[in-house]
Coordinates of C-alpha atoms and ligand atoms in Angstrom, one line a residue:
M12 CA 121.0 -27.7 -137.8
S13 CA 122.5 -30.3 -136.4
A14 CA 123.4 -34.0 -136.4
L15 CA 122.5 -37.2 -134.0
P16 CA 124.4 -40.6 -133.0
G17 CA 124.4 -42.7 -135.9
S18 CA 123.3 -41.0 -139.3
P19 CA 124.2 -38.1 -141.1
F20 CA 120.9 -38.4 -143.0
L21 CA 119.0 -37.8 -139.5
R22 CA 119.0 -34.1 -138.6
R23 CA 117.0 -31.4 -136.1
R24 CA 116.3 -28.9 -138.1
D25 CA 114.4 -26.0 -135.8
G26 CA 113.7 -28.4 -132.8
A27 CA 112.4 -30.6 -135.6
L28 CA 113.5 -34.4 -136.0
W29 CA 113.9 -35.1 -140.6
L30 CA 115.0 -38.2 -142.3
E31 CA 116.5 -36.9 -145.1
E32 CA 113.7 -34.4 -146.9
T33 CA 111.0 -35.7 -144.4
E34 CA 109.7 -34.2 -140.9
L35 CA 109.1 -37.4 -138.9
S36 CA 105.8 -36.0 -137.0
A37 CA 104.2 -35.8 -140.2
L38 CA 105.0 -39.3 -140.9
A39 CA 103.8 -40.2 -137.5
R40 CA 100.9 -38.4 -138.1
R41 CA 100.4 -40.3 -141.3
F42 CA 101.1 -43.5 -141.0
G43 CA 100.6 -43.8 -137.6
T44 CA 102.7 -45.3 -134.7
P45 CA 104.4 -47.2 -133.7
L46 CA 105.8 -46.8 -137.1
F47 CA 109.5 -47.7 -138.4
A48 CA 111.3 -45.2 -141.1
Y49 CA 114.5 -45.9 -143.1
S50 CA 116.2 -44.0 -145.2
A51 CA 117.2 -45.5 -148.7
S52 CA 120.0 -42.8 -149.4
A53 CA 121.8 -43.6 -145.5
I54 CA 121.8 -47.2 -146.5
R55 CA 123.3 -46.6 -150.0
A56 CA 125.9 -44.9 -148.2
A57 CA 126.6 -47.2 -146.2
L58 CA 127.2 -49.9 -148.9
A59 CA 129.3 -47.5 -151.2
P60 CA 132.3 -48.3 -148.8
Y61 CA 132.0 -51.6 -149.0
Q62 CA 131.9 -51.8 -152.7
R63 CA 134.9 -49.1 -153.1
A64 CA 136.9 -50.6 -151.0
L65 CA 136.6 -53.7 -152.5
A66 CA 136.4 -52.4 -156.5
G67 CA 139.3 -53.7 -158.8
R68 CA 139.4 -57.5 -157.0
P69 CA 136.9 -60.1 -157.2
N70 CA 134.3 -59.8 -154.3
L71 CA 130.5 -60.0 -153.3
V72 CA 129.2 -58.4 -150.6
C73 CA 126.1 -60.6 -149.4
Y74 CA 123.9 -58.0 -147.0
A75 CA 123.3 -60.3 -143.7
M76 CA 119.1 -59.7 -144.0
K77 CA 118.1 -61.4 -140.8
A78 CA 119.2 -57.7 -139.9
N79 CA 116.1 -56.2 -142.1
S80 CA 114.3 -58.6 -144.6
N81 CA 112.1 -55.9 -145.6
Q82 CA 111.3 -56.6 -149.4
A83 CA 111.7 -52.9 -150.5
L84 CA 115.5 -53.1 -148.6
L85 CA 116.1 -56.2 -150.5
R86 CA 115.0 -54.7 -153.8
M87 CA 117.3 -51.9 -153.4
L88 CA 120.1 -53.6 -151.9
A89 CA 119.8 -56.3 -155.0
A90 CA 119.7 -53.4 -157.4
A91 CA 123.1 -51.8 -156.2
G92 CA 124.7 -55.0 -156.6
C93 CA 124.6 -57.0 -153.8
G94 CA 124.4 -60.9 -152.8
F95 CA 122.7 -62.3 -149.4
D96 CA 123.4 -64.2 -146.5
I97 CA 120.9 -66.0 -145.6
V98 CA 119.7 -68.6 -142.3
S99 CA 116.8 -70.2 -143.8
G100 CA 114.1 -71.3 -146.5
G101 CA 112.0 -68.4 -145.7
E102 CA 115.1 -66.0 -146.3
L103 CA 115.5 -67.6 -149.8
Q104 CA 111.7 -67.0 -150.4
R105 CA 112.1 -63.6 -149.8
V106 CA 115.3 -62.7 -151.5
L107 CA 114.0 -64.6 -154.8
A108 CA 110.6 -62.4 -154.1
A109 CA 112.7 -59.6 -154.6
G110 CA 114.2 -60.0 -157.3
G111 CA 117.4 -61.1 -156.2
R112 CA 119.7 -64.2 -157.6
A113 CA 120.7 -67.1 -156.0
D114 CA 123.9 -67.5 -157.4
R115 CA 124.6 -64.5 -155.0
V116 CA 123.3 -65.8 -152.0
V117 CA 125.5 -67.8 -149.6
F118 CA 123.5 -70.1 -147.2
S119 CA 124.7 -70.0 -143.4
G120 CA 123.2 -70.9 -139.9
V121 CA 124.5 -74.3 -137.9
G122 CA 120.5 -76.1 -138.4
K123 CA 119.5 -76.6 -142.2
A124 CA 116.8 -78.5 -142.8
R125 CA 116.5 -80.6 -145.3
R126 CA 113.9 -79.5 -146.9
E127 CA 115.9 -76.2 -146.6
M128 CA 118.9 -77.8 -148.5
E129 CA 116.5 -78.9 -151.6
V130 CA 115.0 -75.4 -152.1
A131 CA 118.4 -74.1 -151.7
L132 CA 119.7 -76.2 -154.3
S133 CA 117.2 -76.3 -156.8
A134 CA 117.2 -72.4 -156.4
G135 CA 121.1 -72.6 -157.6
V136 CA 122.4 -70.9 -154.4
R137 CA 126.1 -69.9 -154.5
C138 CA 127.3 -72.0 -151.2
F139 CA 126.4 -73.5 -148.9
N140 CA 128.1 -72.1 -145.0
V141 CA 128.7 -75.4 -143.4
E142 CA 128.9 -75.5 -139.5
S143 CA 129.4 -79.5 -138.7
T144 CA 130.3 -82.5 -140.4
S145 CA 126.7 -83.9 -139.6
E146 CA 125.4 -80.8 -142.0
L147 CA 127.8 -81.9 -144.3
D148 CA 126.6 -85.2 -144.6
A149 CA 123.3 -84.7 -145.2
L150 CA 123.8 -82.2 -147.7
S151 CA 126.1 -84.8 -149.4
A152 CA 123.1 -87.3 -149.6
V153 CA 120.4 -84.6 -150.3
A154 CA 122.6 -83.3 -153.5
S155 CA 123.7 -86.9 -154.3
A156 CA 119.8 -87.9 -153.8
M157 CA 118.6 -84.9 -156.9
G158 CA 121.6 -85.5 -158.9
K159 CA 123.0 -82.0 -157.9
T160 CA 126.2 -80.6 -156.8
A161 CA 126.2 -78.1 -153.3
A162 CA 129.4 -75.7 -153.4
I163 CA 130.3 -75.4 -149.7
S164 CA 133.2 -73.4 -147.5
L165 CA 133.0 -74.7 -143.7
R166 CA 132.5 -72.0 -141.3
V167 CA 135.0 -72.0 -138.8
N168 CA 135.3 -71.1 -135.4
P169 CA 138.8 -69.2 -135.3
D170 CA 138.1 -69.1 -131.3
V171 CA 138.5 -65.6 -131.5
D172 CA 136.8 -62.9 -128.7
A173 CA 135.2 -60.4 -130.5
K174 CA 135.0 -58.7 -127.0
T175 CA 130.8 -57.8 -127.5
H176 CA 127.6 -58.7 -126.0
P177 CA 127.7 -62.8 -124.9
Y178 CA 124.6 -63.2 -126.6
I179 CA 126.0 -62.1 -130.3
S180 CA 129.8 -63.1 -130.1
T181 CA 129.9 -66.6 -132.1
G182 CA 133.5 -67.2 -133.0
L183 CA 134.4 -68.5 -129.4
R184 CA 135.1 -72.4 -128.9
G185 CA 132.2 -72.2 -126.6
N186 CA 129.8 -71.3 -129.3
K187 CA 127.3 -73.3 -131.3
F188 CA 128.3 -72.0 -134.2
G189 CA 130.7 -73.2 -136.7
V190 CA 133.7 -76.1 -137.3
A191 CA 136.5 -75.7 -134.6
H192 CA 139.5 -74.9 -136.0
D193 CA 141.4 -77.4 -135.2
Q194 CA 139.1 -80.0 -136.5
A195 CA 138.6 -78.0 -140.0
L196 CA 141.3 -79.7 -141.8
D197 CA 139.6 -83.3 -141.1
T198 CA 136.5 -81.7 -141.9
Y199 CA 137.5 -80.4 -145.5
R200 CA 139.3 -83.4 -146.4
R201 CA 135.9 -85.3 -145.4
A202 CA 134.1 -83.1 -148.3
A203 CA 136.5 -83.5 -151.1
S204 CA 135.9 -87.3 -150.7
L205 CA 132.0 -86.6 -150.5
P206 CA 129.7 -87.3 -153.2
G207 CA 127.5 -84.2 -154.1
I208 CA 129.5 -81.6 -152.4
R209 CA 132.2 -78.9 -154.5
V210 CA 134.8 -77.3 -151.4
V211 CA 134.7 -73.4 -153.1
G212 CA 135.5 -71.0 -149.7
V213 CA 136.1 -70.7 -146.3
D214 CA 134.4 -68.5 -144.1
C215 CA 133.9 -67.1 -140.2
H216 CA 131.5 -64.7 -138.6
I217 CA 133.0 -64.0 -135.0
G218 CA 129.8 -61.9 -133.8
S219 CA 128.2 -58.9 -134.3
Q220 CA 128.4 -55.0 -133.0
I221 CA 132.3 -55.1 -133.0
T222 CA 134.0 -52.0 -132.6
A223 CA 137.7 -53.2 -133.7
I224 CA 139.5 -54.6 -136.2
E225 CA 142.3 -56.5 -133.8
P226 CA 139.4 -59.5 -133.8
Y227 CA 138.7 -59.5 -137.3
V228 CA 142.8 -59.8 -138.2
E229 CA 143.0 -62.3 -135.8
A230 CA 140.4 -64.7 -137.3
L231 CA 141.6 -63.8 -141.2
D232 CA 145.0 -64.9 -139.9
R233 CA 143.7 -68.2 -138.6
L234 CA 141.1 -68.3 -141.9
L235 CA 144.4 -67.9 -143.9
D236 CA 146.6 -70.6 -142.1
L237 CA 143.7 -73.1 -142.4
V238 CA 143.8 -71.8 -146.3
E239 CA 147.8 -72.6 -146.7
S240 CA 147.7 -75.8 -144.8
L241 CA 144.5 -77.1 -147.1
E242 CA 146.0 -76.5 -150.4
A243 CA 149.2 -77.8 -149.1
T244 CA 147.0 -81.1 -149.0
G245 CA 146.0 -80.2 -152.4
I246 CA 142.5 -78.4 -151.3
S247 CA 142.5 -75.2 -153.4
L248 CA 139.8 -72.4 -152.4
Q249 CA 138.3 -70.0 -154.2
H250 CA 137.0 -67.5 -152.0
V251 CA 137.5 -66.0 -148.4
D252 CA 134.4 -64.8 -146.9
V253 CA 135.4 -62.5 -143.4
G254 CA 131.9 -63.0 -142.1
G255 CA 130.4 -59.7 -141.3
G256 CA 129.8 -58.1 -137.5
L257 CA 130.8 -54.6 -138.0
G258 CA 129.7 -51.8 -135.2
I259 CA 127.7 -49.0 -135.7
T260 CA 127.5 -45.8 -133.0
Y261 CA 124.1 -46.1 -130.6
T262 CA 125.8 -43.5 -128.4
D263 CA 129.8 -43.2 -128.2
E264 CA 131.0 -46.3 -130.2
T265 CA 133.8 -45.6 -132.6
P266 CA 133.3 -48.6 -134.5
P267 CA 136.0 -48.5 -137.6
S268 CA 134.6 -47.6 -140.6
A269 CA 133.7 -50.5 -143.3
D270 CA 136.8 -48.7 -145.4
E271 CA 139.8 -48.9 -142.7
L272 CA 138.1 -52.3 -141.3
L273 CA 138.5 -53.4 -145.3
R274 CA 142.0 -51.9 -145.7
A275 CA 143.0 -53.4 -142.9
L276 CA 141.9 -56.9 -144.1
L277 CA 142.8 -56.6 -148.1
A278 CA 146.3 -55.7 -146.5
R279 CA 146.8 -58.9 -145.0
I280 CA 145.3 -60.9 -147.4
D281 CA 147.4 -59.5 -150.1
T282 CA 150.8 -59.6 -147.7
R283 CA 149.8 -63.1 -147.7
G284 CA 149.7 -63.9 -150.9
H285 CA 146.3 -64.4 -151.2
G286 CA 145.3 -61.1 -153.7
H287 CA 143.8 -63.4 -156.2
R288 CA 141.1 -64.9 -154.2
E289 CA 137.2 -63.6 -154.5
I290 CA 136.5 -61.9 -151.0
L291 CA 132.8 -62.1 -149.7
V292 CA 131.6 -59.8 -147.0
E293 CA 128.0 -60.5 -144.8
P294 CA 127.5 -57.1 -143.5
G295 CA 124.2 -56.8 -142.0
R296 CA 123.8 -53.9 -139.1
S297 CA 126.1 -51.4 -140.4
L298 CA 124.4 -51.2 -143.6
V299 CA 120.7 -50.8 -142.2
G300 CA 121.3 -50.6 -138.6
N301 CA 122.0 -46.3 -138.6
A302 CA 119.1 -45.8 -141.6
G303 CA 116.0 -46.3 -139.5
V304 CA 114.3 -44.7 -136.4
L305 CA 111.0 -46.3 -134.4
L306 CA 108.1 -43.7 -134.3
T307 CA 106.0 -43.8 -131.2
E308 CA 103.4 -42.2 -129.1
V309 CA 104.0 -41.0 -125.4
L310 CA 100.9 -42.3 -124.2
V311 CA 100.8 -41.8 -119.9
L312 CA 103.9 -40.2 -117.8
K313 CA 103.5 -41.5 -114.6
R314 CA 105.5 -39.9 -112.2
G315 CA 106.5 -42.5 -109.1
T316 CA 108.4 -42.2 -106.1
E317 CA 111.1 -43.8 -107.3
R318 CA 111.1 -43.7 -110.8
N319 CA 109.4 -41.7 -113.6
F320 CA 107.5 -43.6 -116.3
C321 CA 107.2 -42.8 -119.7
I322 CA 104.5 -45.1 -121.6
V323 CA 104.9 -44.7 -124.9
D324 CA 102.8 -46.9 -127.6
A325 CA 105.7 -49.3 -128.7
A326 CA 107.0 -52.1 -126.8
M327 CA 109.4 -54.9 -126.3
N328 CA 107.6 -56.8 -129.4
D329 CA 108.4 -53.9 -131.7
L330 CA 111.9 -53.6 -130.5
L331 CA 113.4 -56.3 -128.4
R332 CA 116.9 -55.5 -128.2
P333 CA 116.8 -53.4 -125.2
A334 CA 114.9 -56.1 -123.5
L335 CA 117.4 -59.1 -124.3
Y336 CA 120.4 -57.6 -124.6
N337 CA 120.2 -54.5 -122.4
A338 CA 121.1 -52.6 -125.2
W339 CA 121.4 -48.4 -125.0
M340 CA 118.8 -47.1 -128.3
A341 CA 119.3 -43.1 -127.9
I342 CA 115.5 -41.8 -127.7
E343 CA 114.8 -38.1 -129.0
P344 CA 111.6 -36.2 -129.1
C345 CA 110.5 -35.7 -132.7
Q346 CA 109.6 -32.1 -131.2
Q347 CA 111.9 -30.2 -129.2
R348 CA 110.4 -28.4 -126.1
G349 CA 111.7 -25.6 -124.1
D350 CA 110.1 -27.4 -120.8
P351 CA 112.9 -28.5 -118.4
A352 CA 114.3 -32.0 -118.8
E353 CA 113.3 -35.1 -116.1
R354 CA 114.4 -38.4 -115.9
W355 CA 112.2 -41.0 -117.6
D356 CA 111.7 -45.1 -117.7
V357 CA 110.9 -45.2 -121.2
V358 CA 108.9 -48.1 -120.8
G359 CA 106.2 -49.9 -123.2
P360 CA 102.7 -51.0 -122.2
I361 CA 103.3 -55.0 -122.2
C362 CA 102.4 -56.7 -119.0
E363 CA 106.5 -57.0 -117.9
S364 CA 109.4 -55.6 -116.1
G365 CA 111.2 -56.3 -119.0
D366 CA 109.4 -54.0 -121.2
W367 CA 111.8 -51.1 -121.5
L368 CA 113.2 -49.1 -124.6
G369 CA 115.3 -46.9 -122.2
R370 CA 115.9 -46.2 -118.9
D371 CA 116.9 -42.9 -116.7
R372 CA 116.3 -40.8 -120.2
P373 CA 116.5 -37.2 -119.5
L374 CA 113.6 -35.9 -121.7
A375 CA 111.5 -32.9 -121.9
V376 CA 107.8 -34.7 -122.6
R377 CA 104.3 -34.7 -122.7
E378 CA 101.4 -37.0 -123.1
G379 CA 100.9 -37.3 -127.0
D380 CA 104.7 -35.9 -127.9
L381 CA 106.3 -38.0 -130.0
L382 CA 109.5 -40.1 -129.7
A383 CA 112.1 -41.6 -132.3
V384 CA 114.2 -44.2 -130.9
L385 CA 117.3 -44.2 -133.2
S386 CA 119.6 -46.8 -134.9
A387 CA 116.5 -48.9 -135.0
G388 CA 116.8 -50.3 -138.7
A389 CA 118.5 -53.1 -138.0
Y390 CA 117.5 -56.1 -135.7
A391 CA 113.8 -54.1 -134.9
M392 CA 111.3 -55.0 -136.9
A393 CA 113.1 -58.4 -137.8
M394 CA 112.7 -59.1 -134.3
A395 CA 109.0 -58.1 -133.8
S396 CA 106.5 -60.6 -132.4
N397 CA 103.2 -59.9 -131.8
Y398 CA 103.3 -60.5 -127.4
N399 CA 100.0 -59.0 -126.3
S400 CA 98.2 -59.7 -129.8
R401 CA 100.3 -56.3 -130.3
P402 CA 99.8 -56.4 -134.4
R403 CA 103.0 -55.5 -136.0
A404 CA 104.4 -52.4 -136.9
A405 CA 104.3 -50.8 -140.3
E406 CA 107.5 -49.4 -141.8
V407 CA 107.9 -46.4 -144.6
L408 CA 110.9 -45.9 -147.2
V409 CA 112.0 -42.3 -147.4
D410 CA 114.7 -41.2 -150.1
G411 CA 114.6 -37.4 -150.1
D412 CA 111.2 -35.9 -149.5
Q413 CA 109.5 -39.2 -151.3
V414 CA 108.1 -41.7 -148.8
T415 CA 106.7 -45.3 -149.7
L416 CA 104.8 -47.4 -147.6
V417 CA 106.9 -50.8 -147.1
R418 CA 104.5 -52.6 -145.1
R419 CA 101.8 -51.4 -144.1
R420 CA 100.5 -52.1 -140.3
E421 CA 99.1 -55.7 -139.5
T422 CA 95.3 -56.2 -138.2
I423 CA 94.0 -58.2 -135.7
E424 CA 92.0 -59.4 -137.8
E425 CA 94.5 -61.2 -139.8
L426 CA 96.1 -62.5 -136.4
I427 CA 93.2 -64.2 -135.3
Q428 CA 92.6 -65.5 -139.0
L429 CA 95.7 -67.9 -139.0
E430 CA 93.6 -69.6 -136.2
Q431 CA 91.4 -72.1 -137.6
P432 CA 89.1 -72.3 -134.4
R433 CA 87.5 -76.0 -134.4
A434 CA 84.1 -75.6 -135.3
Ligands
LLP1005 N1 127.1 -63.8 -141.1 C1 126.3 -64.4 -140.0 C2 126.9 -65.9 -140.3 C3 125.6 -64.4 -139.2 O1 125.1 -65.2 -138.1 C4 125.4 -63.0 -138.6 C5 124.8 -62.4 -137.9 C6 125.9 -61.7 -139.8 C7 126.6 -62.1 -141.0 C8 125.7 -60.5 -139.7 O2 126.2 -59.5 -138.7 P1 126.0 -58.4 -138.5 O3 127.0 -57.6 -139.2 O4 124.7 -57.6 -138.7 O5 126.9 -57.7 -137.2 N2 120.0 -59.6 -133.1 C9 121.5 -59.1 -132.6 C10 122.3 -59.5 -133.9 C11 122.3 -61.0 -134.1 C12 123.5 -60.8 -135.4 C13 123.1 -62.4 -135.6 N3 124.6 -62.8 -136.8 C14 121.6 -57.4 -131.9 O6 120.1 -57.0 -132.2 O7 122.5 -56.8 -131.6

């Protein structure tokens, strides 16, 4: 029995891949491919260190559900005490449908529509993470017209380099996110004077797949500087939201654990005399990323003069991360073969050269074999599309030897039905 990168709940036994007490080949045979499978135990195990580290002080772990918004996962996390970080009215509806509490929801995002503000105010979300003065003014107008008060925090852009992929780096001056640190004081003053607005916190989110503690501490220091300046002007905040972004192991990354990260941040918060404040975190990937795999069948092996292509039935529409970020995700055979390994570009059937899942991978495969793309619990199904008229994959949740189909495969008829041809 051997462990694989990322999750202790994914193991190889006698050559076969198992997720908890469930053999992956059996899942693929039962539900078909492409198929996402998630481990409930892995998700619970990923949440525990966040909750442990924050225990004993006011806190809220808000799962950044953009990573994976399946109802079954949301229900599980809500039951475990999580709140949610949302970025759209649709995500709010998903939380409510899953039995999550609106008063545990923080609403992030650079472009909130007025309609979304109204729905969030009616539902009673806990806090809007506001990203611009325009948004602040619009929210004030919307809330006032409804006779409500919007609790807000400003998402401050601390101008810190999270040292991650440029597409998922969000805390630099040149990014579209947040209110610049040097404008934050004025923006808070404006917020404090607006009708329908109540200032309750401060937040930042500097990027995703972050593998070091230092950028977080640097960003936190800048937030606390701001909190202190605000207090000096008579504006006091209850909570500090340190955002999400903690990385996971896809291959050989060694991100800090959630315990380590929070220990460092809480120590800083305490030393600087802010220990009484409520701490919010917004983890997405680190809760679900390594809990999931994408199962796919090898359709065609095509040996070329320059490269060998292993064409599988999952594609960039199911898993966009390699095409979009050049992301490396491990690919493992569900059943190991004794054959000598060859080098393969693992690609999908979509009509684009960018449709690849892994390049130059040593694999012993035959047509009809099943492969698992690892660490596919976050930003995989959530970013799936119907490109090439491919119905989106099914999803199952594994808990020990229990397997639940948590999203059935779309059918092409369902996709066509959405398009009403002119009579
Ligand atoms: N909070 C805010 C305001 C965010 O924008 C994000 C992610 C999170 C929390 C959660 O970050 P996490 O803990 O998951 O790193 N699609 C990309 C990642 C995009 C992240 C966007 N924002 C990928 O596949 O790598």
